Amino acid sequence: METNTKPIEGAERSLNFIEEIIEKHLADGGGAIQTRFPPEPNGYLHIGHAKSICLNFGLAARYGGKCNLRFDDTNPVKEDVEYVDSIKDDIKWLGFDWALERYASDYFEQLYDWAVQLIRTGKAYVDDQTQEQIRATRGTITQAGIDSPWRGRSVEENLDLFARMRAGEFPDGAKVLRARIDMGHSNMLFRDPILYRILHTSHHRTGDAWCIYPMYDYAHGQSDSIERITHSICTLEFAVHRPLYDWFIQELGIFPSHQYEFARLNLTYTIMSKRKLLQLVQEGVVNGWDDPRMPTISGMRRRGYTPASIRAFAERVGVAKRDNVIDLGLLEFSVREDLNRVAQRRMAVVNPLKVVIINFENVPRGTGFFENSAFDGRTEMIRCVNNPEDENAGTREVPLSREIYIERTDFMEEPPKGFHRLKPGGEVRLRYAYLIKCEEVIKNEAGEITELRCTYDPESAGGNSSDGRRVKGVIHWVSIPHAVKGEARLYSTLFNKENPEECEEGETFLSHINPESLTMSEIFMEPALSEAAVGEKFQFERIGYFSKDSDSTSERPIFNRTVTLKDSWAKQQK
Ligand code: ATP
Ligand code: MG
């Protein structure tokens, strides 16, 4: 499969440092570029991975190269096919396609042969020390490590022991294969790094064929080299590994892949370690990897984020050389921007207050009777625009009747100055329909407002009023007898601390869980929404963007609030 070649967003901005490197590579006759995205299948992908995906696949697309998907499956203990499948789904959903699908485990035989080659040239040896002993003798930044007593083994003995490690003669932890480099090296990673450990564990692809598994540092660069990766792009914490990456390639005399590091994505109010995300799932803090509060791609998909919005976000974040933290508001801004373009508008009321339009006579089966409804009072069909941002989105008809719900917050009995919505004696426009005037406020014994009695001006349809008067407030509404009742799931951040990892003594990141990250609410929707498909996205006018959730049933549609309409990020930029 070819990498998709559609241009990515933002092609007009100046080059980032990796693009500069690539353009120089191309200008110097370096040939077509080859990148890869190398997830470890030990969890679901998150927005940080999305950044890396957009970068690796995006660069290949922009420069006519290819990008492989390579699963870094060298640790059978934590890996699973469930994760492999979800990772593939997520990449495709984001809009990318890989040239080759590869697994580090495809290369186990080759990696083994190269280890034998290193033993032969005296660059690797079998060590009988325990992992603890190895750790304890590594030294410190200021102090050299101590040579292993097994460092001087002969090539023959090492070849024999390594073959027997592979054959399964030794239990887990009994021996490791180490590179023989320099126990006094200033880069700690060069102090005889471990290349192979014994793990009698079934692997999700190779089964029980292997009981020794290569370490990341040994497997990664060589896998890149096998795939002739020209630009191996990873996050900054691997910068210190780069000399070792180069060392193996040099010692083995294989294709010279090069590693380049960029700053990982960090987001406010967000945790981005798979290990911690797994903990949230396992401890039931969230309802699975695709919980709409999770920063996973599957969670964001379920919440209603679009692939285009995530790609645009990645483009906006850019590629930095220094670590930084991005405002979650920038992601929401990108989501809002895309949904504003593509989402149809609907009316729904989350916090209902009943309004009776007293002069809207309830003559049965009047003109414009709404055919599909059991309601046989007078219904008038109101023509509403589906998306003012998109002429092609057309219009729809929404039934209006004598009894409607409006948002409780759109009425105030004693409003402050500047309140343009409904108040006693005041007038407001029902979106796309008539002006109504509040004539009477009905309360229960507890003094709570239960109903408003209003009149409407029959001459005021479509933005006109009989005497030309204008009102500032426009509110949304839903006809009660036609309303579809459902559930709205309103989300806020999963953590109530900007940096959830910042902990006082005795705290963990779990101490900062926001107890109000999910609130559920009844919602009354215009009837068109009964036909919505799971995953379909709408703007509920004046409330926010919503996406129909997969938990919906035919009796009870459920909508996730993807993002509110309020744009705090854009305001900050002014
Ligand atoms: P985590 O720490 O969340 O478990 P990881 O780095 O172990 O992430 P991998 O599956 O090894 O996860 O990552 C695959 C690729 O995604 C790597 O190239 C890695 O550098 C990149 N990546 C992971 N997290 C981020 C992030 N926050 N920002 C940018 N790239 C990331
Ligand atoms: Mg990793």
XYZ file of C-alpha atoms in Angstrom, residues 17 36 38 40 46 48-49 52 187 189 216-217 233-245 259-266 272-274 320-324:
41
model
C 13.459 21.520 11.928
C 7.939 4.538 10.515
C 6.659 2.231 16.041
C 4.432 -0.945 21.425
C -3.439 8.478 22.830
C 0.509 12.027 21.977
C 0.735 9.118 19.586
C 3.720 11.203 16.210
C 27.037 7.679 28.793
C 23.787 3.388 28.425
C 14.491 -2.017 23.059
C 17.901 -0.456 22.383
C 11.765 10.114 14.499
C 11.202 9.732 18.221
C 10.678 11.779 21.347
C 13.407 13.686 23.189
C 14.006 11.200 25.984
C 15.642 8.956 23.389
C 18.300 11.509 22.512
C 20.639 9.916 25.041
C 20.076 6.543 23.316
C 21.122 7.856 19.915
C 24.872 7.159 20.269
C 24.068 3.555 21.156
C 21.644 3.336 18.225
C 17.411 9.005 14.666
C 15.952 12.499 15.185
C 14.218 13.635 18.346
C 11.345 16.058 18.859
C 9.491 17.201 21.975
C 6.708 14.901 23.091
C 3.237 16.323 23.334
C 2.103 17.245 26.826
C -0.393 10.509 28.647
C 1.353 7.420 29.859
C -0.141 4.142 28.695
C 9.524 21.553 18.823
C 12.971 20.643 20.083
C 12.200 21.516 23.697
C 9.574 20.076 25.985
C 6.527 22.188 26.625
